[in-house]
Amino acid sequence: MKLLDYYVSLRLHQKENDFTDTMKITIQELADVLCCTERNIKILLKRMAAENWLTWQPGRGRGNTSTLTFHKDMRTSLLEIFHQMLQKEDVNAAINLLKENLPEDIKEELHHTLNTYFGYQEKGPETAKDVLKIPMTRKLSTLDPAFVSVSSESHFARQIYDTLLQYDEKKKVFTAHLAHDYDVSADGRTITFYLRKGVMFHNGKHMTSKDVLYTFHRLKDQNANSPCQWQTALVLDVRCIGLYTIQFCLKRKTRMFLHFMSSISMAVQPEDEEELIGTGPFSVTDFRDDVLILEANTHYFKERAWLDRIEIWQIPQNTKVDLHYELPESENEQIGEAVDLLQMGSNYITFNLNKDSIVHNWHFRNAIYHLFDIHLMIKELKKDKLLAATSLFPEKSLENPPSEKTLKQAAESLHASGYKGEILKVSFFDMKYSNEDAMWLKKRAKSIGLNLMLHPFPLTEYYKEEVTANSDMIIMGEMFENNIVLAFINFFKHKASFVNRFLAGQEEEHIQRIVDLLMDEEDEDKQKGYMDEIEHYLHERRLVLNSYHTYRKKNFPASLKNVSMNTFGWADFRKIWIKPAIE
């Protein structure tokens, strides 16, 4: 440990002494507090005294009480230490200090200080590096494109990896990316991709058709068990035709295959390389429990990113830090245009039809439908940034708002279901919003005699099916990426999707049949018709209960340029830049 860390531990020990600036304690007690030998304690105290942090008056004789007098009060001392930690880029130590049981007024000031640390920073007049530091209140899960399923992780993976094609949702067209061109045979069953030459992975290796083949086989590998494995089902054969040409032979014609090749799951990885290495505009230089650091790829095959480094730090959930990527506030900073976003996809409740329980009963599911009165929940919990949902698509929710729901209707349906008072398990992510939703539902359920047991679980256990296998219901959310049709299909095909996990029997067969028709359909109106049919079926049978969409609105500083938020609520890091102040 550093001397500063020992000093912090010593000051924090004052909580047992009412944070007074003078403390009487024996050397043995100090040794226990700082986990040192008595000899080392004396050395540490002398060094702290030399730094003018404290005065140490040793007690006479072994075991006698010594007196420590701190030269600065607790608040001033910890604030100075906190500033030093941030100046030395020791964010870990600063965040750990925030986790301590400090007086609220001191913690409030530390939160404010940390807030000024995040945002945009320019490092050094000579190097002039543009660094963006972003706080997150949860641990990141996997960034492996074959497994990534969560919205923020999907966004970060897009910065690290590239795909053969990109899809423009507005224009409904595919554009060349790692492949500079592609051909589709007359019968639509053979697609040939022509790869760019000179594209380098972050480890310096040049990309070839063998890497694309490796990526596909890795996704298809039954042992790897990727949740996106379903995307490989239509492929009969894959052939490398030279170093820069690869050909896919399909079981049947489907334009959806091109969508698969533009999805993050098919992002190209180097052959036999298990590290987080891609060809994207940013490379991973550090990825631990508490931090992800991305550096600009100076050999990127397209335009280099303007930002030089991005740091994503995990901070405590109760930290009062603005969780956005923006410049720190400044008195002279002008506010730019606001960026508005309404979540595509929605939060929802779904039922585990793989479990033998009352959730198979329509009347029971209808009771939950009437209990989960979203308008009332938004009002009572004061969640003004939510839109009550009746669909996965916000425009449909706006056209068809939820009908009125009452406890009387819920109670009547619960009675009709034959409910006998059994306890039902409700799972959800252990995050603030989900906890609030679940607690509200439990309280409301209790009022009609329905017993719910809440089961929060961390996002890091999202991929472990056993964590929720014995749940009766789950409160979950789904955020769609820009490719809406693919995202909708993924909602029902992706192995990690709880709708996919929990649907079973005739209901699952019916849904999957229509999803398969959607996959093969190229007409946009017919695609919309299939999606409407699926949502209507889920609604009428109360299999998926949509709850709300989330509004995202943010005013960015005028000097933050080229900000365009995707459906996940993130800006594309490769495009944003900071306009310097010119006097």
Coordinates of C-alpha atoms in Angstrom, one line a residue:
M1 CA 0.0 0.0 0.0
K2 CA 1.0 3.6 -0.6
L3 CA 1.5 6.0 2.3
L4 CA -1.6 7.9 1.2
D5 CA -3.7 4.7 1.5
Y6 CA -2.5 4.1 5.0
Y7 CA -3.3 7.7 5.9
V8 CA -6.8 7.3 4.5
S9 CA -7.3 4.1 6.5
L10 CA -6.2 5.9 9.6
R11 CA -8.6 8.9 9.0
L12 CA -11.5 6.5 8.3
H13 CA -10.8 4.7 11.6
Q14 CA -11.8 8.0 13.2
K15 CA -15.5 7.1 12.6
E16 CA -15.1 5.1 15.8
N17 CA -13.8 8.2 17.5
D18 CA -16.5 10.7 16.2
F19 CA -14.1 12.0 13.6
T20 CA -12.3 14.2 16.1
D21 CA -8.9 15.6 15.0
T22 CA -7.1 14.1 18.0
M23 CA -7.1 10.4 18.7
K24 CA -5.6 8.3 21.5
I25 CA -4.6 4.8 20.5
T26 CA -2.0 2.2 21.3
I27 CA 0.6 1.1 18.8
Q28 CA -0.8 -2.4 18.9
E29 CA -4.3 -1.0 18.0
L30 CA -2.8 0.9 15.1
A31 CA -1.1 -2.2 13.9
D32 CA -4.4 -4.0 13.9
V33 CA -6.1 -1.1 12.0
L34 CA -3.4 -0.8 9.3
C35 CA -2.6 -4.6 9.2
C36 CA 1.1 -3.9 9.9
T37 CA 3.7 -4.9 12.4
E38 CA 4.4 -2.5 15.3
R39 CA 7.8 -1.7 13.8
N40 CA 6.2 -0.7 10.5
I41 CA 3.6 1.4 12.3
K42 CA 6.3 3.5 13.8
I43 CA 7.9 4.0 10.4
L44 CA 4.6 4.9 8.8
L45 CA 3.8 7.5 11.5
K46 CA 7.2 9.1 11.2
R47 CA 6.7 9.4 7.4
M48 CA 3.2 10.9 7.9
A49 CA 4.6 13.4 10.4
A50 CA 7.4 14.3 7.8
E51 CA 4.6 15.0 5.3
N52 CA 3.1 17.3 7.9
W53 CA -0.1 15.3 7.9
L54 CA -0.1 14.7 11.7
T55 CA 1.8 14.9 14.9
W56 CA 2.5 11.7 16.7
Q57 CA 3.2 11.7 20.5
P58 CA 4.2 8.2 21.4
G59 CA 3.2 6.8 24.8
R60 CA 5.8 5.9 27.3
G61 CA 6.4 2.2 27.6
R62 CA 5.1 -0.7 25.7
G63 CA 1.3 -0.9 25.4
N64 CA 0.7 2.7 26.6
T65 CA -1.6 5.1 24.6
S66 CA -0.1 7.3 22.0
T67 CA -1.7 10.6 20.8
L68 CA -2.3 11.4 17.1
T69 CA -3.2 15.0 16.2
F70 CA -4.2 15.5 12.6
H71 CA -3.2 18.8 11.2
K72 CA -6.3 19.2 9.0
D73 CA -9.9 18.4 9.7
M74 CA -11.5 15.3 8.3
R75 CA -13.3 17.1 5.4
T76 CA -10.3 19.1 4.2
S77 CA -8.0 16.2 4.5
L78 CA -10.1 13.7 2.6
L79 CA -11.0 16.3 -0.1
E80 CA -7.3 17.0 -0.7
I81 CA -6.5 13.2 -0.8
F82 CA -9.4 12.7 -3.2
H83 CA -8.0 15.5 -5.5
Q84 CA -4.5 13.9 -5.4
M85 CA -5.9 10.5 -6.4
L86 CA -7.7 12.0 -9.4
Q87 CA -4.6 14.1 -10.4
K88 CA -2.5 10.9 -10.3
E89 CA -5.2 9.1 -12.4
D90 CA -5.8 6.7 -9.5
V91 CA -9.5 6.4 -10.2
N92 CA -9.7 3.0 -8.5
A93 CA -8.6 4.5 -5.2
A94 CA -11.0 7.5 -5.5
I95 CA -13.9 5.2 -6.2
N96 CA -13.0 2.9 -3.3
L97 CA -12.9 6.0 -1.0
L98 CA -16.5 6.8 -2.1
K99 CA -17.6 3.4 -1.0
E100 CA -16.5 4.1 2.6
N101 CA -19.0 5.0 5.3
L102 CA -18.3 8.7 5.3
P103 CA -20.4 11.5 6.7
E104 CA -23.0 12.6 4.0
D105 CA -21.7 16.2 3.7
I106 CA -18.1 14.9 2.9
K107 CA -19.4 12.2 0.5
E108 CA -21.5 14.9 -1.3
E109 CA -18.4 17.0 -1.9
L110 CA -16.5 14.0 -3.1
H111 CA -19.3 13.1 -5.5
H112 CA -19.2 16.7 -6.9
T113 CA -15.4 16.5 -7.3
L114 CA -15.7 13.2 -9.2
N115 CA -18.3 14.7 -11.5
T116 CA -15.8 17.2 -12.7
Y117 CA -13.3 14.4 -13.5
F118 CA -15.6 12.8 -16.1
G119 CA -16.3 14.2 -19.5
Y120 CA -13.8 15.5 -22.0
Q121 CA -10.2 16.2 -21.1
E122 CA -7.2 17.3 -23.2
K123 CA -4.0 15.6 -22.1
G124 CA -0.8 17.6 -22.4
P125 CA 0.0 20.6 -24.6
E126 CA 2.5 18.7 -26.6
T127 CA 0.5 15.5 -27.2
A128 CA -2.9 17.2 -27.2
K129 CA -4.8 13.9 -26.7
D130 CA -8.6 14.1 -26.6
V131 CA -9.8 11.8 -23.8
L132 CA -13.4 11.0 -23.0
K133 CA -14.1 9.6 -19.5
I134 CA -17.5 8.0 -18.9
P135 CA -19.0 6.7 -15.6
M136 CA -21.2 3.7 -15.4
T137 CA -22.9 2.3 -12.2
R138 CA -22.7 -1.3 -13.2
K139 CA -20.0 -3.8 -14.1
L140 CA -19.7 -4.5 -17.9
S141 CA -20.3 -8.1 -19.0
T142 CA -18.8 -9.7 -22.1
L143 CA -17.7 -7.7 -25.1
D144 CA -17.2 -10.9 -27.2
P145 CA -19.4 -10.2 -30.4
A146 CA -20.5 -13.9 -30.5
F147 CA -22.0 -13.5 -27.0
V148 CA -22.8 -9.8 -26.5
S149 CA -26.5 -9.2 -25.8
V150 CA -26.8 -6.1 -23.6
S151 CA -27.3 -2.7 -25.2
S152 CA -24.2 -0.8 -23.8
E153 CA -21.9 -3.8 -24.3
S154 CA -23.2 -4.1 -27.9
H155 CA -22.4 -0.4 -28.5
F156 CA -18.8 -0.8 -27.1
A157 CA -18.3 -4.0 -29.2
R158 CA -19.3 -1.9 -32.3
Q159 CA -16.3 0.4 -31.6
I160 CA -13.9 -2.5 -31.4
Y161 CA -15.1 -4.7 -34.2
D162 CA -16.3 -4.4 -37.8
T163 CA -18.6 -6.4 -40.0
L164 CA -18.5 -7.2 -43.7
L165 CA -21.6 -5.0 -44.4
Q166 CA -23.4 -2.2 -42.7
Y167 CA -27.1 -1.6 -42.8
D168 CA -28.7 1.9 -43.2
E169 CA -32.1 1.6 -41.5
K170 CA -33.4 4.9 -43.0
K171 CA -32.4 4.1 -46.6
K172 CA -33.0 0.4 -46.2
V173 CA -29.8 -0.4 -48.0
F174 CA -26.6 -2.4 -47.2
T175 CA -23.2 -0.6 -47.6
A176 CA -19.8 -2.2 -48.1
H177 CA -17.5 -2.2 -45.1
L178 CA -14.9 -4.9 -44.5
A179 CA -16.2 -6.3 -47.8
H180 CA -15.8 -3.7 -50.5
D181 CA -18.4 -5.5 -52.7
Y182 CA -20.6 -8.6 -52.8
D183 CA -22.6 -10.6 -55.3
V184 CA -25.9 -12.5 -54.9
S185 CA -26.6 -15.3 -57.4
A186 CA -29.8 -15.4 -59.5
D187 CA -31.5 -17.9 -57.2
G188 CA -30.5 -15.9 -54.1
R189 CA -28.8 -18.9 -52.5
T190 CA -25.1 -18.0 -53.1
I191 CA -23.6 -14.8 -51.7
T192 CA -20.0 -14.0 -52.5
F193 CA -18.1 -11.3 -50.5
Y194 CA -15.0 -9.5 -51.8
L195 CA -12.8 -8.4 -48.9
R196 CA -10.8 -5.2 -48.7
K197 CA -7.0 -5.6 -48.9
G198 CA -4.7 -4.1 -46.3
V199 CA -7.2 -4.2 -43.4
M200 CA -5.3 -4.8 -40.1
F201 CA -6.4 -6.3 -36.8
H202 CA -5.4 -4.5 -33.7
N203 CA -2.6 -7.1 -33.2
G204 CA -1.1 -6.2 -36.6
K205 CA -2.3 -9.2 -38.5
H206 CA -3.8 -8.6 -41.9
M207 CA -7.5 -9.7 -42.3
T208 CA -8.2 -12.5 -44.9
S209 CA -11.1 -14.8 -45.8
K210 CA -9.8 -17.3 -43.3
D211 CA -10.7 -14.9 -40.5
V212 CA -14.2 -14.6 -41.8
L213 CA -14.5 -18.3 -42.0
Y214 CA -13.1 -18.7 -38.5
T215 CA -15.7 -16.1 -37.2
F216 CA -18.6 -18.0 -38.8
H217 CA -17.4 -21.4 -37.5
R218 CA -16.9 -20.0 -34.0
L219 CA -20.5 -18.7 -34.1
K220 CA -21.8 -22.0 -35.3
D221 CA -19.8 -24.2 -32.9
Q222 CA -22.3 -26.1 -30.7
N223 CA -19.7 -26.3 -27.9
A224 CA -19.2 -22.6 -27.8
N225 CA -23.0 -22.2 -27.5
S226 CA -23.3 -18.7 -28.8
P227 CA -26.8 -17.2 -28.2
C228 CA -26.7 -15.9 -31.8
Q229 CA -26.0 -19.4 -33.2
W230 CA -29.4 -19.4 -34.8
Q231 CA -28.1 -16.9 -37.5
T232 CA -26.0 -19.7 -39.0
A233 CA -28.8 -22.2 -39.4
L234 CA -29.5 -21.3 -43.1
V235 CA -25.9 -21.8 -44.3
L236 CA -25.1 -25.1 -46.1
D237 CA -21.5 -24.4 -46.8
V238 CA -18.8 -21.7 -46.7
R239 CA -15.8 -21.6 -49.0
C240 CA -12.7 -19.5 -49.1
I241 CA -11.9 -18.6 -52.7
G242 CA -8.5 -17.1 -52.4
L243 CA -7.3 -14.8 -49.6
Y244 CA -9.8 -12.0 -50.2
T245 CA -13.0 -13.8 -51.4
I246 CA -15.4 -15.9 -49.4
Q247 CA -18.7 -17.6 -50.5
F248 CA -21.7 -18.6 -48.5
C249 CA -24.2 -21.2 -49.9
L250 CA -27.7 -21.1 -48.3
K251 CA -30.5 -23.6 -47.9
R252 CA -32.9 -21.2 -49.3
K253 CA -33.2 -17.6 -50.6
T254 CA -33.4 -15.0 -47.8
R255 CA -32.4 -11.4 -47.8
M256 CA -32.2 -11.7 -44.0
F257 CA -28.8 -13.3 -44.4
L258 CA -27.3 -10.0 -45.4
H259 CA -28.8 -8.6 -42.2
F260 CA -27.0 -11.3 -40.3
M261 CA -23.7 -10.3 -41.9
S262 CA -24.1 -6.7 -40.7
S263 CA -25.0 -7.8 -37.1
I264 CA -22.5 -7.5 -34.3
S265 CA -22.5 -11.3 -33.8
M266 CA -20.8 -11.7 -37.2
A267 CA -18.1 -9.0 -36.5
V268 CA -14.8 -10.4 -37.9
Q269 CA -12.3 -11.7 -35.4
P270 CA -8.7 -13.0 -36.2
E271 CA -8.3 -16.7 -36.6
D272 CA -7.4 -18.6 -33.4
E273 CA -7.3 -15.4 -31.3
E274 CA -9.3 -15.3 -28.1
E275 CA -8.4 -11.8 -26.9
L276 CA -10.7 -8.8 -27.6
I277 CA -9.1 -8.0 -31.0
G278 CA -10.9 -6.6 -34.0
T279 CA -10.4 -4.2 -36.9
G280 CA -12.5 -1.4 -35.4
P281 CA -11.8 2.3 -34.8
F282 CA -10.8 1.6 -31.2
S283 CA -8.7 -1.1 -29.6
V284 CA -8.9 -2.5 -26.1
T285 CA -5.9 -1.6 -23.9
D286 CA -7.4 -2.5 -20.6
F287 CA -10.6 -4.4 -19.5
R288 CA -11.1 -5.2 -15.8
D289 CA -14.0 -5.3 -13.4
D290 CA -13.9 -1.6 -12.9
V291 CA -12.6 -0.1 -16.2
L292 CA -12.7 -0.4 -19.9
I293 CA -10.1 1.7 -21.8
L294 CA -10.2 2.1 -25.6
E295 CA -7.5 3.7 -27.7
A296 CA -7.9 5.0 -31.2
N297 CA -6.8 2.6 -33.9
T298 CA -4.2 4.7 -35.9
H299 CA -4.2 2.0 -38.6
Y300 CA -8.0 2.0 -39.1
F301 CA -8.9 1.3 -42.7
K302 CA -11.4 4.1 -42.8
E303 CA -11.3 7.6 -41.3
R304 CA -9.5 7.6 -37.9
A305 CA -11.6 8.5 -34.9
W306 CA -11.2 12.0 -33.6
L307 CA -11.1 11.0 -29.9
D308 CA -7.7 9.4 -28.8
R309 CA -8.9 7.5 -25.8
I310 CA -12.2 6.5 -24.1
E311 CA -12.3 5.4 -20.5
I312 CA -15.4 3.8 -19.0
W313 CA -15.3 3.5 -15.2
Q314 CA -17.6 1.6 -12.9
I315 CA -18.6 3.8 -10.0
P316 CA -20.8 3.0 -7.0
Q317 CA -24.6 3.0 -7.7
N318 CA -25.3 5.7 -5.2
T319 CA -22.7 8.1 -6.7
K320 CA -24.2 11.4 -7.7
V321 CA -22.5 11.7 -11.0
D322 CA -24.1 12.6 -14.3
L323 CA -24.0 9.4 -16.3
H324 CA -23.5 10.9 -19.7
Y325 CA -20.5 11.5 -22.0
E326 CA -20.2 15.3 -22.2
L327 CA -17.9 18.1 -21.3
P328 CA -17.7 19.2 -17.7
E329 CA -19.9 22.2 -17.0
S330 CA -18.3 25.6 -17.5
E331 CA -19.6 29.1 -16.9
N332 CA -18.6 30.1 -20.4
E333 CA -19.9 27.0 -22.2
Q334 CA -22.8 27.5 -24.5
I335 CA -25.5 24.8 -24.6
G336 CA -25.9 23.1 -28.0
E337 CA -28.9 21.5 -29.5
A338 CA -30.8 18.9 -27.5
V339 CA -30.7 15.3 -28.6
D340 CA -34.0 13.4 -28.2
L341 CA -34.5 9.7 -28.2
L342 CA -37.5 7.5 -27.4
Q343 CA -36.4 3.9 -26.6
M344 CA -37.1 1.5 -29.5
G345 CA -38.2 -1.7 -27.7
S346 CA -39.8 -1.7 -24.3
N347 CA -39.6 -3.0 -20.8
Y348 CA -42.0 -5.9 -20.2
I349 CA -43.1 -8.9 -18.0
T350 CA -43.1 -12.4 -19.4
F351 CA -44.0 -15.8 -17.9
N352 CA -42.0 -19.0 -17.6
L353 CA -44.0 -21.6 -19.5
N354 CA -41.3 -24.1 -19.0
K355 CA -42.2 -24.3 -15.3
D356 CA -45.2 -26.2 -14.0
S357 CA -47.1 -23.4 -12.3
I358 CA -50.2 -21.2 -12.4
V359 CA -48.6 -18.9 -15.0
H360 CA -49.9 -21.3 -17.6
N361 CA -53.4 -20.1 -16.7
W362 CA -54.6 -17.2 -18.9
H363 CA -56.7 -15.7 -16.1
F364 CA -53.6 -15.5 -13.9
R365 CA -51.6 -13.8 -16.6
N366 CA -54.6 -11.4 -17.1
A367 CA -54.5 -10.6 -13.4
I368 CA -50.9 -9.5 -13.7
Y369 CA -51.8 -7.5 -16.8
H370 CA -54.4 -5.5 -14.8
L371 CA -52.2 -5.3 -11.8
F372 CA -49.3 -3.7 -13.8
D373 CA -51.0 -0.4 -14.4
I374 CA -48.1 1.6 -15.9
H375 CA -49.9 4.9 -15.9
L376 CA -50.4 4.6 -12.2
M377 CA -46.9 3.4 -11.6
I378 CA -45.4 6.3 -13.5
K379 CA -47.5 8.7 -11.5
E380 CA -46.8 7.1 -8.0
L381 CA -43.1 6.6 -8.6
K382 CA -42.8 10.0 -10.4
K383 CA -41.1 8.5 -13.4
D384 CA -41.8 11.3 -15.9
K385 CA -39.3 10.1 -18.5
L386 CA -41.4 7.0 -19.3
L387 CA -44.1 6.4 -21.9
A388 CA -46.6 3.7 -21.1
A389 CA -46.2 0.9 -23.7
T390 CA -48.6 -1.4 -25.5
S391 CA -46.0 -2.5 -28.1
L392 CA -42.3 -2.9 -28.6
F393 CA -42.5 0.1 -30.9
P394 CA -43.1 3.5 -29.4
E395 CA -45.1 4.9 -32.3
K396 CA -47.6 2.1 -31.9
S397 CA -47.8 2.8 -28.2
L398 CA -48.5 6.4 -28.9
E399 CA -51.3 5.5 -31.4
N400 CA -52.8 2.9 -29.0
P401 CA -52.2 3.9 -25.3
P402 CA -53.0 1.4 -22.6
S403 CA -56.6 0.9 -21.6
E404 CA -57.8 1.6 -18.1
K405 CA -56.9 -1.1 -15.5
T406 CA -58.3 -1.6 -12.0
L407 CA -57.6 -3.7 -9.0
K408 CA -61.1 -5.1 -9.2
Q409 CA -60.4 -6.6 -12.7
A410 CA -57.1 -8.0 -11.4
A411 CA -58.8 -9.5 -8.3
E412 CA -61.5 -11.1 -10.4
S413 CA -59.0 -12.6 -12.8
L414 CA -56.9 -13.9 -9.9
H415 CA -60.0 -15.6 -8.4
A416 CA -60.9 -17.1 -11.8
S417 CA -57.4 -18.6 -12.1
G418 CA -57.9 -20.8 -9.1
Y419 CA -54.9 -19.2 -7.2
K420 CA -54.5 -20.8 -3.8
G421 CA -52.0 -18.4 -2.2
E422 CA -48.8 -20.0 -3.5
I423 CA -45.6 -17.9 -3.6
L424 CA -44.5 -16.9 -7.1
K425 CA -40.9 -15.9 -7.9
V426 CA -40.3 -12.7 -9.9
S427 CA -36.8 -12.2 -11.2
F428 CA -35.3 -8.9 -12.5
F429 CA -31.9 -7.2 -12.9
D430 CA -30.6 -5.8 -9.6
M431 CA -30.7 -2.2 -10.8
K432 CA -32.5 0.9 -9.5
Y433 CA -35.4 1.1 -12.0
S434 CA -36.0 -2.7 -12.0
N435 CA -36.0 -2.8 -8.2
E436 CA -38.5 0.1 -8.0
D437 CA -40.8 -1.6 -10.6
A438 CA -40.7 -4.9 -8.8
M439 CA -41.3 -3.5 -5.3
W440 CA -44.3 -1.5 -6.7
L441 CA -45.8 -4.6 -8.3
K442 CA -45.3 -6.7 -5.2
K443 CA -47.0 -4.1 -3.0
R444 CA -49.9 -3.9 -5.4
A445 CA -50.2 -7.7 -5.7
K446 CA -50.4 -8.0 -1.9
S447 CA -53.5 -5.8 -1.9
I448 CA -55.4 -8.5 -3.8
G449 CA -53.9 -11.5 -1.9
L450 CA -51.2 -12.4 -4.5
N451 CA -47.8 -13.4 -2.9
L452 CA -44.8 -12.5 -4.9
M453 CA -41.2 -13.2 -3.9
L454 CA -38.6 -10.9 -5.5
H455 CA -35.4 -12.2 -7.0
P456 CA -32.9 -9.5 -8.1
F457 CA -29.9 -10.9 -9.9
P458 CA -26.8 -9.1 -11.3
L459 CA -26.4 -8.4 -15.0
T460 CA -23.2 -10.4 -15.0
E461 CA -25.4 -13.5 -14.5
Y462 CA -27.6 -12.7 -17.4
Y463 CA -26.3 -15.6 -19.5
K464 CA -26.6 -18.2 -16.8
E465 CA -30.0 -19.9 -17.5
E466 CA -29.9 -21.7 -14.1
V467 CA -30.2 -18.3 -12.3
T468 CA -33.7 -17.7 -13.6
A469 CA -34.8 -21.3 -14.5
N470 CA -37.1 -21.7 -11.5
S471 CA -38.6 -18.2 -11.9
D472 CA -42.3 -17.8 -12.6
M473 CA -42.1 -14.3 -14.1
I474 CA -39.4 -11.9 -15.1
I475 CA -39.4 -8.1 -15.3
M476 CA -37.0 -7.3 -18.2
G477 CA -36.3 -4.8 -20.9
E478 CA -35.4 -5.0 -24.6
M479 CA -33.7 -2.2 -26.5
F480 CA -33.7 -2.6 -30.3
E481 CA -30.7 -1.7 -32.4
N482 CA -31.0 0.4 -35.5
N483 CA -31.8 -2.6 -37.7
I484 CA -35.4 -3.0 -36.5
V485 CA -36.5 -6.1 -38.3
L486 CA -33.4 -8.0 -37.3
A487 CA -33.8 -6.8 -33.7
F488 CA -37.4 -7.9 -33.6
I489 CA -36.4 -11.4 -35.0
N490 CA -33.5 -11.6 -32.5
F491 CA -36.0 -10.9 -29.7
F492 CA -37.6 -14.4 -30.4
K493 CA -34.5 -16.3 -31.7
H494 CA -31.7 -15.1 -29.5
K495 CA -30.9 -17.7 -26.8
A496 CA -30.3 -15.1 -24.1
S497 CA -33.7 -13.4 -24.7
F498 CA -36.1 -14.2 -21.9
V499 CA -39.0 -14.4 -24.4
N500 CA -37.1 -17.2 -26.2
R501 CA -36.1 -18.8 -22.9
F502 CA -39.6 -18.8 -21.3
L503 CA -42.0 -19.5 -24.3
A504 CA -42.8 -23.2 -24.7
G505 CA -45.3 -25.6 -26.2
Q506 CA -47.9 -24.5 -28.8
E507 CA -47.3 -20.8 -28.0
E508 CA -43.7 -21.1 -28.9
E509 CA -44.4 -23.1 -32.1
H510 CA -46.9 -20.6 -33.2
I511 CA -44.6 -17.6 -32.7
Q512 CA -41.6 -19.3 -34.3
R513 CA -43.6 -20.2 -37.3
I514 CA -44.5 -16.5 -38.0
V515 CA -41.0 -15.4 -37.2
D516 CA -39.7 -17.8 -39.8
L517 CA -42.1 -16.3 -42.3
L518 CA -40.9 -12.8 -41.4
M519 CA -37.2 -13.9 -41.9
D520 CA -38.0 -14.9 -45.5
E521 CA -40.1 -11.8 -46.4
E522 CA -38.7 -8.9 -48.3
D523 CA -41.8 -6.8 -48.7
E524 CA -41.8 -4.1 -46.0
D525 CA -45.5 -3.9 -45.6
K526 CA -45.7 -7.7 -45.2
Q527 CA -42.9 -7.6 -42.7
K528 CA -44.9 -5.1 -40.7
G529 CA -47.9 -7.3 -41.0
Y530 CA -46.1 -10.3 -39.5
M531 CA -44.7 -8.2 -36.6
D532 CA -48.2 -6.8 -35.9
E533 CA -49.6 -10.4 -35.9
I534 CA -47.0 -11.6 -33.5
E535 CA -47.5 -8.7 -31.1
H536 CA -51.3 -9.1 -31.2
Y537 CA -50.9 -12.8 -30.4
L538 CA -48.7 -12.1 -27.4
H539 CA -51.0 -9.4 -26.2
E540 CA -54.3 -11.4 -26.5
R541 CA -52.7 -14.4 -24.7
R542 CA -51.0 -12.1 -22.1
L543 CA -47.7 -13.8 -22.9
V544 CA -45.6 -10.5 -23.0
L545 CA -46.9 -7.5 -21.0
N546 CA -45.3 -4.4 -22.3
S547 CA -44.8 -1.8 -19.6
Y548 CA -42.9 1.3 -20.8
H549 CA -40.5 3.0 -23.2
T550 CA -37.8 5.3 -21.9
Y551 CA -37.4 8.9 -23.0
R552 CA -33.8 10.1 -23.4
K553 CA -33.2 13.8 -23.8
K554 CA -29.8 15.5 -23.3
N555 CA -28.4 18.9 -23.9
F556 CA -24.8 18.7 -25.0
P557 CA -22.3 21.6 -24.9
A558 CA -22.0 23.4 -28.2
S559 CA -18.4 22.5 -28.4
L560 CA -19.2 18.7 -28.6
K561 CA -19.7 18.1 -32.3
N562 CA -21.2 15.4 -34.5
V563 CA -23.3 13.9 -31.7
S564 CA -26.0 11.5 -33.0
M565 CA -27.5 9.0 -30.5
N566 CA -28.3 5.5 -31.6
T567 CA -31.3 3.6 -30.3
F568 CA -29.2 2.4 -27.4
G569 CA -28.7 6.0 -26.2
W570 CA -25.0 6.2 -27.2
A571 CA -23.2 8.4 -29.6
D572 CA -20.8 6.8 -32.2
F573 CA -17.4 7.5 -30.6
R574 CA -15.6 7.4 -33.9
K575 CA -17.5 10.5 -35.1
I576 CA -17.8 12.9 -32.2
W577 CA -15.2 15.6 -31.7
I578 CA -14.5 18.6 -29.5
K579 CA -14.3 22.0 -31.1
P580 CA -11.4 23.9 -29.3
A581 CA -12.0 27.3 -27.8
I582 CA -10.5 30.1 -30.0
E583 CA -10.0 33.5 -28.4

